[in-house]
GROMACS .gro file of C-alpha atoms in nm:
model
  254
    1MET     CA    1  -0.148  -3.358  -4.461
    2THR     CA    2   0.140  -3.387  -4.219
    3ASP     CA    3   0.067  -3.438  -3.853
    4HIS     CA    4   0.257  -3.212  -3.619
    5PRO     CA    5   0.347  -3.335  -3.273
    6SER     CA    6   0.144  -3.168  -3.003
    7ARG     CA    7   0.326  -2.899  -2.813
    8ALA     CA    8   0.297  -2.874  -2.440
    9VAL     CA    9   0.162  -2.540  -2.326
   10ALA     CA   10   0.386  -2.395  -2.058
   11LYS     CA   11   0.202  -2.320  -1.737
   12PRO     CA   12   0.266  -1.978  -1.584
   13LEU     CA   13   0.498  -1.990  -1.289
   14PRO     CA   14   0.327  -1.933  -0.953
   15LYS     CA   15   0.370  -1.583  -0.818
   16GLU     CA   16   0.590  -1.533  -0.514
   17THR     CA   17   0.394  -1.452  -0.199
   18LEU     CA   18   0.542  -1.131  -0.060
   19LEU     CA   19   0.310  -1.097   0.240
   20SER     CA   20   0.104  -1.358   0.418
   21ALA     CA   21  -0.103  -1.296   0.730
   22ARG     CA   22  -0.269  -1.581   0.919
   23GLY     CA   23  -0.521  -1.561   1.200
   24LEU     CA   24  -0.443  -1.201   1.294
   25VAL     CA   25  -0.596  -1.071   1.614
   26ALA     CA   26  -0.499  -0.714   1.704
   27GLY     CA   27  -0.642  -0.407   1.870
   28TYR     CA   28  -0.593  -0.146   2.138
   29ASN     CA   29  -0.580  -0.162   2.519
   30GLY     CA   30  -0.649  -0.535   2.518
   31ARG     CA   31  -0.962  -0.500   2.301
   32ALA     CA   32  -0.949  -0.684   1.970
   33VAL     CA   33  -1.038  -0.490   1.656
   34LEU     CA   34  -0.924  -0.759   1.410
   35HIS     CA   35  -1.064  -1.110   1.443
   36ASP     CA   36  -0.883  -1.403   1.277
   37VAL     CA   37  -0.786  -1.198   0.969
   38GLY     CA   38  -0.589  -1.364   0.690
   39LEU     CA   39  -0.473  -1.233   0.354
   40GLU     CA   40  -0.198  -1.268   0.095
   41VAL     CA   41  -0.024  -1.026  -0.139
   42ARG     CA   42   0.164  -1.190  -0.424
   43ALA     CA   43   0.418  -1.038  -0.659
   44GLY     CA   44   0.240  -0.803  -0.899
   45ASP     CA   45  -0.078  -0.780  -0.692
   46VAL     CA   46  -0.255  -0.456  -0.604
   47VAL     CA   47  -0.480  -0.559  -0.316
   48ALA     CA   48  -0.749  -0.312  -0.208
   49VAL     CA   49  -0.874  -0.340   0.150
   50LEU     CA   50  -1.228  -0.202   0.158
   51GLY     CA   51  -1.497  -0.183   0.421
   52PRO     CA   52  -1.722   0.051   0.618
   53ASN     CA   53  -1.583   0.299   0.868
   54GLY     CA   54  -1.455   0.132   1.181
   55SER     CA   55  -1.408  -0.207   1.017
   56GLY     CA   56  -1.039  -0.227   1.110
   57LYS     CA   57  -0.875  -0.139   0.777
   58SER     CA   58  -0.611   0.100   0.913
   59THR     CA   59  -0.556  -0.122   1.217
   60LEU     CA   60  -0.475  -0.406   0.977
   61LEU     CA   61  -0.198  -0.211   0.803
   62ARG     CA   62  -0.054  -0.094   1.134
   63ALA     CA   63  -0.060  -0.449   1.270
   64LEU     CA   64   0.117  -0.582   0.959
   65VAL     CA   65   0.418  -0.356   1.024
   66GLY     CA   66   0.421  -0.393   1.402
   67ILE     CA   67   0.285  -0.052   1.503
   68VAL     CA   68  -0.019  -0.219   1.661
   69PRO     CA   69   0.093  -0.529   1.854
   70LEU     CA   70  -0.053  -0.864   1.758
   71GLN     CA   71  -0.264  -1.048   2.013
   72GLY     CA   72  -0.262  -1.357   1.792
   73GLY     CA   73  -0.164  -1.482   1.449
   74GLU     CA   74   0.149  -1.460   1.233
   75VAL     CA   75   0.291  -1.243   0.955
   76PHE     CA   76   0.530  -1.373   0.690
   77PHE     CA   77   0.739  -1.161   0.454
   78ALA     CA   78   0.853  -1.354   0.142
   79GLY     CA   79   0.786  -1.680   0.323
   80SER     CA   80   0.987  -1.598   0.635
   81PRO     CA   81   0.809  -1.537   0.968
   82ALA     CA   82   0.849  -1.180   1.093
   83ARG     CA   83   0.972  -1.227   1.450
   84PRO     CA   84   0.980  -0.984   1.610
   85LEU     CA   85   0.736  -0.792   1.392
   86SER     CA   86   0.835  -0.425   1.378
   87PRO     CA   87   0.854  -0.133   1.133
   88ARG     CA   88   1.229  -0.203   1.100
   89SER     CA   89   1.181  -0.572   1.017
   90ALA     CA   90   0.918  -0.476   0.759
   91LEU     CA   91   1.152  -0.222   0.600
   92GLN     CA   92   1.435  -0.476   0.590
   93ALA     CA   93   1.199  -0.711   0.407
   94GLY     CA   94   1.135  -0.448   0.139
   95VAL     CA   95   0.801  -0.329   0.275
   96ALA     CA   96   0.729   0.046   0.288
   97PHE     CA   97   0.434   0.181   0.488
   98VAL     CA   98   0.277   0.519   0.410
   99PRO     CA   99   0.037   0.605   0.696
  100GLN     CA  100  -0.260   0.835   0.655
  101GLY     CA  101  -0.254   1.199   0.752
  102GLY     CA  102   0.053   1.337   0.572
  103GLN     CA  103   0.299   1.249   0.848
  104VAL     CA  104   0.621   1.433   0.756
  105PHE     CA  105   0.913   1.585   0.947
  106ALA     CA  106   0.770   1.935   0.981
  107ASP     CA  107   1.095   2.112   1.071
  108LEU     CA  108   1.292   1.958   0.783
  109THR     CA  109   1.284   2.072   0.421
  110VAL     CA  110   1.119   1.861   0.153
  111ARG     CA  111   1.463   1.748   0.029
  112GLU     CA  112   1.571   1.661   0.385
  113ASN     CA  113   1.254   1.453   0.429
  114LEU     CA  114   1.348   1.261   0.115
  115GLU     CA  115   1.702   1.213   0.245
  116VAL     CA  116   1.567   1.071   0.572
  117ALA     CA  117   1.349   0.829   0.376
  118GLY     CA  118   1.658   0.725   0.177
  119SER     CA  119   1.887   0.688   0.478
  120THR     CA  120   1.936   0.318   0.403
  121ILE     CA  121   2.081   0.401   0.059
  122SER     CA  122   2.458   0.396   0.103
  123SER     CA  123   2.564   0.572  -0.218
  124ARG     CA  124   2.506   0.946  -0.245
  125GLU     CA  125   2.479   0.918  -0.621
  126THR     CA  126   2.219   0.641  -0.592
  127LEU     CA  127   2.022   0.853  -0.345
  128ARG     CA  128   2.019   1.147  -0.585
  129HIS     CA  129   1.897   0.925  -0.868
  130ALA     CA  130   1.625   0.787  -0.640
  131GLU     CA  131   1.522   1.139  -0.537
  132GLN     CA  132   1.502   1.250  -0.899
  133ALA     CA  133   1.290   0.947  -0.987
  134VAL     CA  134   1.026   1.032  -0.726
  135LEU     CA  135   1.037   1.402  -0.820
  136ASP     CA  136   0.972   1.302  -1.181
  137LEU     CA  137   0.675   1.103  -1.051
  138PHE     CA  138   0.549   1.389  -0.831
  139PRO     CA  139   0.669   1.710  -1.005
  140GLU     CA  140   0.439   1.914  -0.782
  141LEU     CA  141   0.704   1.882  -0.509
  142SER     CA  142   0.995   2.028  -0.707
  143PRO     CA  143   0.923   2.397  -0.628
  144PHE     CA  144   0.927   2.321  -0.253
  145LEU     CA  145   1.252   2.126  -0.217
  146SER     CA  146   1.422   2.391  -0.004
  147ARG     CA  147   1.111   2.475   0.200
  148ARG     CA  148   1.017   2.333   0.538
  149ALA     CA  149   0.758   2.060   0.512
  150GLY     CA  150   0.545   2.187   0.801
  151PRO     CA  151   0.371   2.471   0.613
  152LEU     CA  152   0.290   2.258   0.308
  153SER     CA  153  -0.075   2.200   0.228
  154GLY     CA  154  -0.236   1.868   0.318
  155GLY     CA  155  -0.219   1.754  -0.044
  156GLU     CA  156   0.147   1.851  -0.079
  157LYS     CA  157   0.233   1.661   0.240
  158GLN     CA  158   0.051   1.358   0.107
  159LEU     CA  159   0.252   1.367  -0.216
  160LEU     CA  160   0.569   1.398  -0.011
  161CYS     CA  161   0.470   1.093   0.196
  162LEU     CA  162   0.409   0.893  -0.122
  163ALA     CA  163   0.746   1.005  -0.261
  164MET     CA  164   0.917   0.902   0.062
  165GLY     CA  165   0.748   0.562   0.053
  166LEU     CA  166   0.859   0.494  -0.305
  167LEU     CA  167   1.211   0.632  -0.271
  168THR     CA  168   1.378   0.302  -0.182
  169ARG     CA  169   1.189   0.112  -0.453
  170PRO     CA  170   1.011  -0.124  -0.210
  171ARG     CA  171   0.890  -0.465  -0.321
  172LEU     CA  172   0.562  -0.405  -0.137
  173LEU     CA  173   0.398  -0.070  -0.066
  174LEU     CA  174   0.134  -0.035   0.209
  175LEU     CA  175  -0.084   0.273   0.160
  176ASP     CA  176  -0.336   0.396   0.418
  177GLU     CA  177  -0.593   0.635   0.266
  178PRO     CA  178  -0.360   0.796   0.009
  179SER     CA  179  -0.642   1.021  -0.118
  180LEU     CA  180  -0.654   1.226   0.205
  181GLY     CA  181  -0.578   1.589   0.125
  182LEU     CA  182  -0.581   1.534  -0.251
  183ALA     CA  183  -0.844   1.684  -0.481
  184PRO     CA  184  -1.038   1.413  -0.670
  185ALA     CA  185  -0.877   1.496  -1.006
  186LEU     CA  186  -0.526   1.490  -0.857
  187PHE     CA  187  -0.596   1.163  -0.675
  188ARG     CA  188  -0.704   1.000  -1.001
  189ALA     CA  189  -0.386   1.130  -1.166
  190VAL     CA  190  -0.175   0.997  -0.878
  191LEU     CA  191  -0.340   0.656  -0.905
  192GLY     CA  192  -0.250   0.653  -1.273
  193ARG     CA  193   0.112   0.731  -1.190
  194LEU     CA  194   0.120   0.462  -0.924
  195ARG     CA  195  -0.027   0.209  -1.165
  196LYS     CA  196   0.260   0.285  -1.404
  197VAL     CA  197   0.513   0.237  -1.122
  198PHE     CA  198   0.353  -0.095  -1.024
  199GLN     CA  199   0.369  -0.216  -1.385
  200GLU     CA  200   0.722  -0.095  -1.464
  201ARG     CA  201   0.891  -0.185  -1.135
  202GLY     CA  202   0.684  -0.487  -1.042
  203THR     CA  203   0.596  -0.320  -0.711
  204SER     CA  204   0.307  -0.481  -0.525
  205CYS     CA  205   0.064  -0.279  -0.314
  206LEU     CA  206  -0.176  -0.328  -0.025
  207LEU     CA  207  -0.408  -0.029  -0.031
  208VAL     CA  208  -0.667   0.098   0.217
  209GLU     CA  209  -0.892   0.362   0.060
  210HIS     CA  210  -1.247   0.494   0.096
  211ARG     CA  211  -1.276   0.611  -0.267
  212VAL     CA  212  -1.391   0.271  -0.383
  213ARG     CA  213  -1.462   0.334  -0.751
  214GLU     CA  214  -1.119   0.482  -0.824
  215VAL     CA  215  -0.936   0.208  -0.635
  216LEU     CA  216  -1.118  -0.075  -0.810
  217ASP     CA  217  -0.979   0.058  -1.139
  218VAL     CA  218  -0.624  -0.027  -1.028
  219ALA     CA  219  -0.680  -0.321  -0.792
  220THR     CA  220  -0.625  -0.681  -0.896
  221GLU     CA  221  -0.758  -0.830  -0.571
  222VAL     CA  222  -1.005  -0.711  -0.308
  223VAL     CA  223  -1.039  -0.788   0.062
  224VAL     CA  224  -1.351  -0.657   0.237
  225LEU     CA  225  -1.344  -0.618   0.615
  226VAL     CA  226  -1.666  -0.598   0.815
  227ASN     CA  227  -1.650  -0.560   1.194
  228GLY     CA  228  -1.282  -0.659   1.191
  229ALA     CA  229  -1.325  -0.985   0.999
  230VAL     CA  230  -1.277  -1.079   0.634
  231ALA     CA  231  -1.621  -1.081   0.472
  232HIS     CA  232  -1.493  -1.130   0.116
  233ALA     CA  233  -1.165  -1.191  -0.067
  234GLY     CA  234  -1.118  -1.241  -0.439
  235PRO     CA  235  -1.035  -1.086  -0.778
  236ALA     CA  236  -1.136  -0.723  -0.817
  237ALA     CA  237  -1.278  -0.784  -1.164
  238ALA     CA  238  -1.530  -1.034  -1.027
  239LEU     CA  239  -1.669  -0.803  -0.756
  240GLU     CA  240  -1.995  -0.637  -0.859
  241GLU     CA  241  -2.114  -0.308  -0.711
  242ARG     CA  242  -2.433  -0.463  -0.572
  243GLN     CA  243  -2.230  -0.735  -0.401
  244LEU     CA  244  -1.996  -0.475  -0.252
  245ILE     CA  245  -2.288  -0.274  -0.113
  246ASP     CA  246  -2.434  -0.589   0.042
  247LEU     CA  247  -2.097  -0.669   0.200
  248PHE     CA  248  -2.060  -0.319   0.344
  249PHE     CA  249  -2.389  -0.357   0.525
  250ALA     CA  250  -2.339  -0.720   0.622
  251ARG     CA  251  -2.335  -0.820   0.985
  252GLY     CA  252  -1.994  -0.956   1.082
  253PRO     CA  253  -1.864  -1.091   1.411
  254ARG     CA  254  -1.868  -0.855   1.706
   0.00000   0.00000   0.00000
């Protein structure tokens, strides 16, 4: 019997950290809603931010892109500190934010909304290809391209917002309650489409959503906020339903 030399097993390369938040304190009118919040999103991660109503989930996303000013802490995009932190600096770093509530340009057509979202794309041909890619992803929008966005239903506006967020192929997508306005069956279908995008493009996602069961099917990591503080952070696969219920009703800092 011939002995074969042992072969070294290659270790997987560490994932790049796309977003890192440290010691975030943020709120409104001088009152802190977030208390010393930290989190990371690495390349390929889908991080679900869960928690009871009023726990600061939406405030966290807004603070990460500079809509809500920080009272303390730092945000890093791809290892570089975001100073000053603003929606523009986030966009330049490849971060797209889709707020809740179907916020579209009501007086513009659906196509014009997409063109506004793609205003940083210099080539007209590239813009058209990008538009077609998101229309293939959300074919429900195709019949409304020449219609004003204002009269669209809540669900149609939400799909348009998602299409606008994905148009520039961001490295990191921040989604705030993407299920709002969508019927449960359509939301599950949309999550399936987004999962395919994440896998094929390598897009990472930080996702705030109240439909916990559906989100845990696509999430790789979970952060639970309670009273504005991180009560739990870890792999989604390791989080049991009983543990999640206990966390939701835990007493955090006030």
